[in-house]
Tab-separated table of C-alpha atoms and ligand atoms in Angstrom:
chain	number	residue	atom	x	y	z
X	286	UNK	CA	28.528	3.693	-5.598
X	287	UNK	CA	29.936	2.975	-9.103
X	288	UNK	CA	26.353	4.281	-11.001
X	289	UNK	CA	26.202	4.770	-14.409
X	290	UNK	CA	25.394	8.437	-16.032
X	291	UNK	CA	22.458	8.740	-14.429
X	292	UNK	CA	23.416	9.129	-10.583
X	293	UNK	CA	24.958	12.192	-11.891
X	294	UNK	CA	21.699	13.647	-12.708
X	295	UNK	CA	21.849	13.327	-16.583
X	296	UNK	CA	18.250	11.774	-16.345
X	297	UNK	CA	17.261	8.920	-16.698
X	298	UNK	CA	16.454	6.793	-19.631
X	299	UNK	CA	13.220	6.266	-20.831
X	300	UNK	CA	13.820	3.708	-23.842
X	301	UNK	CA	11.990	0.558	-23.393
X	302	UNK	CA	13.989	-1.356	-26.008
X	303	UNK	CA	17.192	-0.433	-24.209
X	304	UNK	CA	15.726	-1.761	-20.933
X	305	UNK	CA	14.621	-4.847	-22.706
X	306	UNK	CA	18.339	-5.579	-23.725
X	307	UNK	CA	19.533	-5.161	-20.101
X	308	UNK	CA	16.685	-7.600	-18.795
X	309	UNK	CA	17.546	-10.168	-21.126
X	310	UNK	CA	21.176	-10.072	-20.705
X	311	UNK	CA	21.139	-10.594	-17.202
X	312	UNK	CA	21.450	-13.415	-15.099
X	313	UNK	CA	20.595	-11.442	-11.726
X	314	UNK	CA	17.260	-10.075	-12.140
X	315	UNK	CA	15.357	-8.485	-9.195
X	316	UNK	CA	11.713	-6.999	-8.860
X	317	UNK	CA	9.951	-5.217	-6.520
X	318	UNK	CA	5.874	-4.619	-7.035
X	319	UNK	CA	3.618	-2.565	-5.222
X	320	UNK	CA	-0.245	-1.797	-5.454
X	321	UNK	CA	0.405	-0.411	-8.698
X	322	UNK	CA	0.504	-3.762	-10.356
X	323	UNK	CA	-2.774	-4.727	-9.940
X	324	UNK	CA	-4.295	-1.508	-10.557
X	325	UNK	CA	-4.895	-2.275	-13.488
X	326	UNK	CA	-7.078	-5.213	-12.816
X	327	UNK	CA	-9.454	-3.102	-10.400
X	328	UNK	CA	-8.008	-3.433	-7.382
X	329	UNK	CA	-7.494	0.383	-5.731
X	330	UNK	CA	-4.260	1.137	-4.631
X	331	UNK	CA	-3.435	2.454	-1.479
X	332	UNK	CA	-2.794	6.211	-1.887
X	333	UNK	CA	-3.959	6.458	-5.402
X	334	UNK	CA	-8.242	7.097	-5.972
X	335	UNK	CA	-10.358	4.452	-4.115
X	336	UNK	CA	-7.994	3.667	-1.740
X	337	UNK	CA	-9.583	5.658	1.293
X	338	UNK	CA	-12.089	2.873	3.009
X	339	UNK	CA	-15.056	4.647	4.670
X	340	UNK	CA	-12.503	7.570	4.802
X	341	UNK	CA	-10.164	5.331	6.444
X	342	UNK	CA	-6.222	5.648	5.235
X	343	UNK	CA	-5.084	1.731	4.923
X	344	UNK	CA	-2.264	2.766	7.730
X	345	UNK	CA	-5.661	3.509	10.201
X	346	UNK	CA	-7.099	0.178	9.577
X	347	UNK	CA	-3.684	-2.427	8.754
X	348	UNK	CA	-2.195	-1.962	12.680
X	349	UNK	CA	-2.130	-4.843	15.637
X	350	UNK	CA	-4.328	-0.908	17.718
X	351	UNK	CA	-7.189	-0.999	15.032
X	352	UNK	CA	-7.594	-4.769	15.338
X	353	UNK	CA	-7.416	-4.740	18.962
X	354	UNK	CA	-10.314	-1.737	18.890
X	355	UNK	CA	-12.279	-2.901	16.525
X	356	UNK	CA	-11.449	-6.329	14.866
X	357	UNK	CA	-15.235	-6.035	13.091
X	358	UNK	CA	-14.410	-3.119	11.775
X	359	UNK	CA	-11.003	-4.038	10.271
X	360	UNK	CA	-12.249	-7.408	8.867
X	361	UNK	CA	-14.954	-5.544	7.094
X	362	UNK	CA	-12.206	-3.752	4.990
X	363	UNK	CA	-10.575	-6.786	4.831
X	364	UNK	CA	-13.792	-8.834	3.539
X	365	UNK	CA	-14.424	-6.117	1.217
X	366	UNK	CA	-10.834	-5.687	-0.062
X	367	UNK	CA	-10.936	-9.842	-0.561
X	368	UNK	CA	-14.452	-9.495	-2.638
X	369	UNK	CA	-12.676	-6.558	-4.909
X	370	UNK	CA	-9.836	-9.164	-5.563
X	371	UNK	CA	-11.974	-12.014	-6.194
X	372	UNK	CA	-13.067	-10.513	-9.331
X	373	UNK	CA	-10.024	-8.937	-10.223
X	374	UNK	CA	-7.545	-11.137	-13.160
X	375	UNK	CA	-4.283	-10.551	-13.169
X	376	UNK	CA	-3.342	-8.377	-15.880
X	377	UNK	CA	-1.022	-7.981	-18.611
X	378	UNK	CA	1.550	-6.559	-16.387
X	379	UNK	CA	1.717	-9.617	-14.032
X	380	UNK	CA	1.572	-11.992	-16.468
X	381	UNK	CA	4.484	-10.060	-18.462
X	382	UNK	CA	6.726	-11.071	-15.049
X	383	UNK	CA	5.384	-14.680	-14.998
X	384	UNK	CA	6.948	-15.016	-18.851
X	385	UNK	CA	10.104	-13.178	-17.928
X	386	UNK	CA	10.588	-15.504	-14.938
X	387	UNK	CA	10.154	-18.910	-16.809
X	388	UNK	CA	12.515	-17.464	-19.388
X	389	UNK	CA	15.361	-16.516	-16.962
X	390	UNK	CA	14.674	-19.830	-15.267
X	391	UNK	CA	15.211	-21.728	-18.892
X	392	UNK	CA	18.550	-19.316	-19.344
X	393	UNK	CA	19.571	-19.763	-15.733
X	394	UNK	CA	23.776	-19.298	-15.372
X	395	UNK	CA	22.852	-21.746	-12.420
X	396	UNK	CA	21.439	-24.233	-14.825
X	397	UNK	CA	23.915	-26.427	-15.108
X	398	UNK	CA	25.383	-27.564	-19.016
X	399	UNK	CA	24.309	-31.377	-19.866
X	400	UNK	CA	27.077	-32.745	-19.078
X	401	UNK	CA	28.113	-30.773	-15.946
X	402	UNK	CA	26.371	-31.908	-11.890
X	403	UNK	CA	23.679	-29.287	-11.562
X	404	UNK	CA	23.688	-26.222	-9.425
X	405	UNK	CA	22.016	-26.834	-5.866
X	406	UNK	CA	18.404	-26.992	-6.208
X	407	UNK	CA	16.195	-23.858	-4.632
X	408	UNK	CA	14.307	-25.586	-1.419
X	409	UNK	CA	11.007	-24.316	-1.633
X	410	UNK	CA	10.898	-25.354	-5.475
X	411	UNK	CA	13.426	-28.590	-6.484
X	412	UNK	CA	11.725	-28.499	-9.883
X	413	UNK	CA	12.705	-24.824	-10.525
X	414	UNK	CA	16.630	-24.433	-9.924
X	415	UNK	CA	16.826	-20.969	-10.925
X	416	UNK	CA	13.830	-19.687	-9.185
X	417	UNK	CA	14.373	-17.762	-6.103
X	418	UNK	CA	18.244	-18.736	-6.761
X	419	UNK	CA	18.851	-14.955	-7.532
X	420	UNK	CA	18.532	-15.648	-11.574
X	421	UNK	CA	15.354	-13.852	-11.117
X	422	UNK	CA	13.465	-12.985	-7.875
X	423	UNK	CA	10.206	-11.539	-7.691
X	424	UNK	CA	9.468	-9.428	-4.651
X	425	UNK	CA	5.728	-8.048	-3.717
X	426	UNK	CA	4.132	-5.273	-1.116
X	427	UNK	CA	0.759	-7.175	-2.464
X	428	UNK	CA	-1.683	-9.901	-0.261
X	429	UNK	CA	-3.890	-9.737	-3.374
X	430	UNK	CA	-2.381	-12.878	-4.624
X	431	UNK	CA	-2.427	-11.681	-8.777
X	432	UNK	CA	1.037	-12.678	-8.888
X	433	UNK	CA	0.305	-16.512	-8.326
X	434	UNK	CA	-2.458	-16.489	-10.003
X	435	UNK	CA	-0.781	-15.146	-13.143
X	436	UNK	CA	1.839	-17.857	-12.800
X	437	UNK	CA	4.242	-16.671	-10.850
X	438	UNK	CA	6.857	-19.336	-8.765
X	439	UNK	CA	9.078	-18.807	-6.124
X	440	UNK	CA	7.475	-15.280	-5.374
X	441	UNK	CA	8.682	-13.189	-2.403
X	442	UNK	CA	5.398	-12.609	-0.232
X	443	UNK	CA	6.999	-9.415	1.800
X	444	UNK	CA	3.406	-8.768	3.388
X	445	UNK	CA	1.861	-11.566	3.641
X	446	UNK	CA	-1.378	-12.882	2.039
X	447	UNK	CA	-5.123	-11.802	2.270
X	448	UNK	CA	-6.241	-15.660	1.656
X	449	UNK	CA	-4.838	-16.575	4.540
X	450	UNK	CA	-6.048	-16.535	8.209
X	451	UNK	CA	-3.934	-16.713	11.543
X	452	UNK	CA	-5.284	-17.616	14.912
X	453	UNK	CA	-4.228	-15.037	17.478
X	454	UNK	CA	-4.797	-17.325	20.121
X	455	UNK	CA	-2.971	-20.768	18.835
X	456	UNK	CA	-1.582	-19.435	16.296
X	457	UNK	CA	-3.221	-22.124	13.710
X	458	UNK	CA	-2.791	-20.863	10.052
X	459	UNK	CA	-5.353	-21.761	7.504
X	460	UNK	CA	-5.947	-20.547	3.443
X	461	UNK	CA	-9.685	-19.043	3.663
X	462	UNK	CA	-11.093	-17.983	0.130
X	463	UNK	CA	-14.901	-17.786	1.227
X	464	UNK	CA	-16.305	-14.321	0.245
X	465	UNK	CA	-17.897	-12.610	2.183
X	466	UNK	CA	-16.661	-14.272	4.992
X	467	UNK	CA	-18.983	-15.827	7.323
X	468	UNK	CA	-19.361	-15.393	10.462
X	469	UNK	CA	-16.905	-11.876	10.666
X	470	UNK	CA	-14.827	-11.830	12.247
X	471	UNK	CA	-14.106	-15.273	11.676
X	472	UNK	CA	-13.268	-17.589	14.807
X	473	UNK	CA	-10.932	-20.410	14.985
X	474	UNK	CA	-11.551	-23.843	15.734
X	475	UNK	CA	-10.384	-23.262	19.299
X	476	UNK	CA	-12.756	-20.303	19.449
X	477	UNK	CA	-10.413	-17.750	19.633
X	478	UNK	CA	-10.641	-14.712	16.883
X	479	UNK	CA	-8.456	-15.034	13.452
X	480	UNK	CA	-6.371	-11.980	12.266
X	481	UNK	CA	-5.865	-12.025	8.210
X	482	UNK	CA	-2.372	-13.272	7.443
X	483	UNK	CA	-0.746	-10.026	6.653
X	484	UNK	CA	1.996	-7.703	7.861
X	485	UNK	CA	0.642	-4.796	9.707
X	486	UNK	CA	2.507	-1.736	10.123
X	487	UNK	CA	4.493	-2.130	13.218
X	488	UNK	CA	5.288	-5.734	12.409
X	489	UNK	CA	7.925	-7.278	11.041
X	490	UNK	CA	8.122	-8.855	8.160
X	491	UNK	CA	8.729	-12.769	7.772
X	492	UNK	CA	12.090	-13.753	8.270
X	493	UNK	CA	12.592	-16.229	5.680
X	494	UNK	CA	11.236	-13.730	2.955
X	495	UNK	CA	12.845	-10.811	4.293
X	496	UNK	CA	16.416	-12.892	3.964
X	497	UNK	CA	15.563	-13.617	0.411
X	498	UNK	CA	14.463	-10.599	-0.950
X	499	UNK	CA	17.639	-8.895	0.878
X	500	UNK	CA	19.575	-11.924	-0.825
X	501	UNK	CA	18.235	-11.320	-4.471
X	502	UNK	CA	18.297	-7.303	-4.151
X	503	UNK	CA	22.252	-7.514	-3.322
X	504	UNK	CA	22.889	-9.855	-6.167
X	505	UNK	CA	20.885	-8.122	-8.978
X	506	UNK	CA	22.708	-6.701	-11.761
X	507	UNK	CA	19.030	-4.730	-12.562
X	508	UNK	CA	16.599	-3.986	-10.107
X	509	UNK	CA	13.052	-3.389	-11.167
X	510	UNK	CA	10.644	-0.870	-9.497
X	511	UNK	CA	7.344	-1.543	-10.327
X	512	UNK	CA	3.470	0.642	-9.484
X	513	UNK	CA	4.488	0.980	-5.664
X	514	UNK	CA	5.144	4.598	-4.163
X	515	UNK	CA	8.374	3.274	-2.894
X	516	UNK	CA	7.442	5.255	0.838
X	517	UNK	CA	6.962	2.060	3.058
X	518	UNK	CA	9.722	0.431	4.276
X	519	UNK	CA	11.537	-1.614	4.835
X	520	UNK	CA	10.489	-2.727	1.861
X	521	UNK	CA	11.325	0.527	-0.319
X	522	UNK	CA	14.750	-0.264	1.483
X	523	UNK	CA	15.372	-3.010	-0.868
X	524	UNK	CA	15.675	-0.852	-3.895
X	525	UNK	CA	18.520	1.337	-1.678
X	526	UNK	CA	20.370	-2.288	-0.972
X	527	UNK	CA	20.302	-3.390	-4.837
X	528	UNK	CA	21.583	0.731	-5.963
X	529	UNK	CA	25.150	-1.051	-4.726
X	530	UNK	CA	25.734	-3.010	-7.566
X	531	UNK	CA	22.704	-2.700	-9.498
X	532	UNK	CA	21.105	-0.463	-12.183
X	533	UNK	CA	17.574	0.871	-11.359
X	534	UNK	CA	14.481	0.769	-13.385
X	535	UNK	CA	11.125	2.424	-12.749
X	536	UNK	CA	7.649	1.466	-13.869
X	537	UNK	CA	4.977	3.945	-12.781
X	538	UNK	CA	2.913	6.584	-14.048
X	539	UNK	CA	3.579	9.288	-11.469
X	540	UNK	CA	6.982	10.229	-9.687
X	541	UNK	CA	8.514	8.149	-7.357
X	542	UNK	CA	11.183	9.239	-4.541
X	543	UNK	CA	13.712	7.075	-6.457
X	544	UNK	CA	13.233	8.842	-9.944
X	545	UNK	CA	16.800	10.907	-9.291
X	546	UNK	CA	18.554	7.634	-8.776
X	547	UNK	CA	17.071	5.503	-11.530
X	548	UNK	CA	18.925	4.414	-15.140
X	549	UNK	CA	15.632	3.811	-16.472
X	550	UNK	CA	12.075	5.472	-15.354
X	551	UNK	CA	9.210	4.376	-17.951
X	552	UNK	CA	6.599	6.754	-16.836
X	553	UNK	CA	3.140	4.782	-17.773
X	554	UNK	CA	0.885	2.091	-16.482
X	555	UNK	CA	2.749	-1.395	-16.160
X	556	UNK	CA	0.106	-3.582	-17.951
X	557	UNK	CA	1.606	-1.515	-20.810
X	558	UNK	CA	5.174	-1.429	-20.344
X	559	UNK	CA	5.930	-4.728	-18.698
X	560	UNK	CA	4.836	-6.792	-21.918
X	561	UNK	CA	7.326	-4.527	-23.911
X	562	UNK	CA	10.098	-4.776	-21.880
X	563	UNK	CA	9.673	-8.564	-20.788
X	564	UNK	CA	9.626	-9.734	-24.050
I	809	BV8	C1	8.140	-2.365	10.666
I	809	BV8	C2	0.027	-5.452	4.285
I	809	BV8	C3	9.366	-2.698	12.643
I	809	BV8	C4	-1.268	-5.180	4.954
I	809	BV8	C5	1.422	-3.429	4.386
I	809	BV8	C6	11.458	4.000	8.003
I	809	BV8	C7	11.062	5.233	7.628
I	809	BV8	C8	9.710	5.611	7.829
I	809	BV8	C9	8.769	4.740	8.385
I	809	BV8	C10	9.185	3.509	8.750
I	809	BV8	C11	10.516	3.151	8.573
I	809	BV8	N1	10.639	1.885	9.017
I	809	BV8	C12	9.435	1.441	9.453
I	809	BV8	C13	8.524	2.434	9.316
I	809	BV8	C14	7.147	2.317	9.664
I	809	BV8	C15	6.286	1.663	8.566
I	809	BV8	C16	6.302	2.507	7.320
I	809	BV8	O1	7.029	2.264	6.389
I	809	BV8	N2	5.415	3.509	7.338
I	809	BV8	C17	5.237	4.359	6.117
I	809	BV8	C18	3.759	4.654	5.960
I	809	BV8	C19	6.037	5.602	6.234
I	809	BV8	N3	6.746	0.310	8.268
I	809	BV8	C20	6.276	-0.691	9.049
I	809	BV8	O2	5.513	-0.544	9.983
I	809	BV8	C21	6.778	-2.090	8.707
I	809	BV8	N4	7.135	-2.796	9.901
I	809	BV8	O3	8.822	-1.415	10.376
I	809	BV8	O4	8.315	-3.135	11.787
I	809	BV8	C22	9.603	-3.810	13.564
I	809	BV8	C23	10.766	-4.517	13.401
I	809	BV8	C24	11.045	-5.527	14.325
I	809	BV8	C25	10.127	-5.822	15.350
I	809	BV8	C26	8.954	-5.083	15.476
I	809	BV8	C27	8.661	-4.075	14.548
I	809	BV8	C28	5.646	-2.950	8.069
I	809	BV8	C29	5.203	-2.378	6.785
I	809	BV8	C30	4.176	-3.320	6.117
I	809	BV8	C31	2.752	-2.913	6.399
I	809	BV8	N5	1.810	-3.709	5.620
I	809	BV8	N6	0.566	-4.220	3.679
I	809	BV8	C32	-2.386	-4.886	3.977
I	809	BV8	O5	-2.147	-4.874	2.758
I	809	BV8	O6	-3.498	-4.725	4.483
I	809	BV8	S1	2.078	-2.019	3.626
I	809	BV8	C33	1.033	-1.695	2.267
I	809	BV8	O7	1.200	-0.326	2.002
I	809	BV8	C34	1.387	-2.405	0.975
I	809	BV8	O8	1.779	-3.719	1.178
I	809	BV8	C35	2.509	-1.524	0.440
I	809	BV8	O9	3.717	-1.864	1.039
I	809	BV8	C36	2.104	-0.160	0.931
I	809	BV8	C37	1.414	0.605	-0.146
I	809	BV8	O10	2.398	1.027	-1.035
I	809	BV8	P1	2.250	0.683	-2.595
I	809	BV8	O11	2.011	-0.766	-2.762
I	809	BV8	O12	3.395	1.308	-3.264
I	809	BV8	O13	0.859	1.403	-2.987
I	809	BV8	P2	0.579	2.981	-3.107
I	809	BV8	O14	-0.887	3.119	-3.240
I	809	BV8	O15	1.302	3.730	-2.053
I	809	BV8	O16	1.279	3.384	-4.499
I	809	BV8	C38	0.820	2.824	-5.691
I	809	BV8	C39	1.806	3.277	-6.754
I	809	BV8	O17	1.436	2.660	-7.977
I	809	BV8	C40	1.814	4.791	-6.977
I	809	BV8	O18	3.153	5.234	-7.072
I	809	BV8	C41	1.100	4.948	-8.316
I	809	BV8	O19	1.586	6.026	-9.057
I	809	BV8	C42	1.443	3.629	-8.995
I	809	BV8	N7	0.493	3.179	-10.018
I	809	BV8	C43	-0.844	3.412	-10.087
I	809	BV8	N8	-1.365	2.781	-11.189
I	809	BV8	C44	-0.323	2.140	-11.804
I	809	BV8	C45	0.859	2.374	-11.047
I	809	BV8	N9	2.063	1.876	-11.390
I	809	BV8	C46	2.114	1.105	-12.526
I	809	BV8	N10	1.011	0.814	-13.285
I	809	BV8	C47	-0.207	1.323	-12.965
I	809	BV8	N11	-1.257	1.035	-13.736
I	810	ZN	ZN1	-6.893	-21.064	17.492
């Protein structure tokens, strides 16, 4: 592990502008998010205040068991969770990441000089060649869908998406922004129940995202830890892969289990910090 000063516990750094260099100097930028991100915008976190449900911990109610008990019950924390983020913009923190991307993407090393053939293009977006190439890869916990919304592209969806539905009979997929929902739980066309198109604990996570984010978190030359308690993996995992080669950056107001590993831990609410450091 060839870390800088701060693996040997001279604490980390706390400078914004310093971070701000390293960000823009980069080619290989990752980011992880968690619940933290959208805080600011209203939507309760999971372990933070508001994010008990009827006294129900979000590990009670997101399993394949609580469905399988009670699928009324669970799609009444999901319908109410969906009307939350229905109201919710994103905030200055997302759309601090949305700028950063589109300004990696313009600086992209794949980004080929005028006169040079291009770099391959990213499948899931032709038009952006950097996106998602490992110039700069966003990674999120979050269904809550702020990220897109705030103009995020090639985004790494680790946990799925609360706007969409699955049939656990025929496995049809469908995007389903009606709020409330109605009927709940909502049925598929086959008549068969639908299951919101998350990741539950005990699942695993898609394949295709899972390879990317595991892609862009080896590659990074700075990894970016943003509003997520960093205690669910394998996701929290990522930021372990990226410590290889990469330098370590923490957004979040309280103490994370990473802190003692970090380069950089800016201790304060990311609507606040992002725009600083993503400038
Ligand atoms: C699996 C979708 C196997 C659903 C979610 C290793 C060790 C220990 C346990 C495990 C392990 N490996 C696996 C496990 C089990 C489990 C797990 O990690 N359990 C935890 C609780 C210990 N993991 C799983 O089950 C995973 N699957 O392992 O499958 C497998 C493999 C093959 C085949 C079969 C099975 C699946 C995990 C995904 C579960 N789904 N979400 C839904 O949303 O309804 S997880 C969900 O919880 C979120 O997506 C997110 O990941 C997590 C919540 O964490 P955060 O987002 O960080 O939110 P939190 O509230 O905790 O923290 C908020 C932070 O923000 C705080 O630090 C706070 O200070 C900060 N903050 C607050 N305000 C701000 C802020 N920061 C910045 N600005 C602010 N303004
Ligand atoms: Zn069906």
């Amino acid at each position: 592990m060839n870390h800088t000063s701060s693996s040997t516990g001279h604490g980390a750094r706390s400078d914004a502008e310093g971070l701000r260099e390293v960000l823009a100097r980069s080619d290989f930028v990752a980011v992880l998010t968690g619940a933290g991100i959208s805080a600011e915008s209203g939507v309760p976190t999971f372990r933070g205040p508001g994010g008990l449900w009827r006294n129900w911990r979000p590990e009670d109610l997101a399993t394949p068991e609580a469905f399988a008990h009670d699928p009324r019950l669970v799609w009444e924390w999901y319908d109410w969770r969906r009307s939350l983020i229905r109201k919710a913009e994103p905030n200055l923190g997302h759309r601090a990441l949305a700028k950063l991307e589109s300004r990696k993407a313009g600086q992209s090393p794949l980004r080929a000089p005028a006169n040079q053939t291009p770099a391959p293009q990213c499948s899931e977006r032709p038009e952006h060649p950097a996106v998602g190439q490992g110039c700069f890869t966003l990674i999120t916990q979050n269904v809550d869908g702020l990220h897109e919304r705030a103009g995020s592209q090639g985004l790494v969806k680790l946990h799925g998406d609360i706007w969409r539905l699955c049939c656990v009979g025929c496995g049809l997929t469908e995007r389903n922004e009606q709020v409330p929902l109605d009927p709940l739980p909502p049925r598929c066309r086959c008549g068969t129940l639908m299951r919101p198109g998350v990741v539950w604990f005990g699942e695993p996570l898609p394949e295709d995202e899972w390879r990317r984010a595991v892609e862009a978190s080896r590659r990074a030359q700075i990894f970016l830890l943003v509003g997520t308690s960093a205690v669910v993996y394998p996701a929290a995992g990522l930021a372990e892969l990226a410590l290889a080669g990469a330098r370590l950056a923490i957004v979040n107001p309280e103490p994370t289990p990473f802190d003692h590993l970090a380069d950089w831990v800016l201790g304060g609410p990311a609507g606040e910090i992002l725009p600083q450091v993503c400038q």
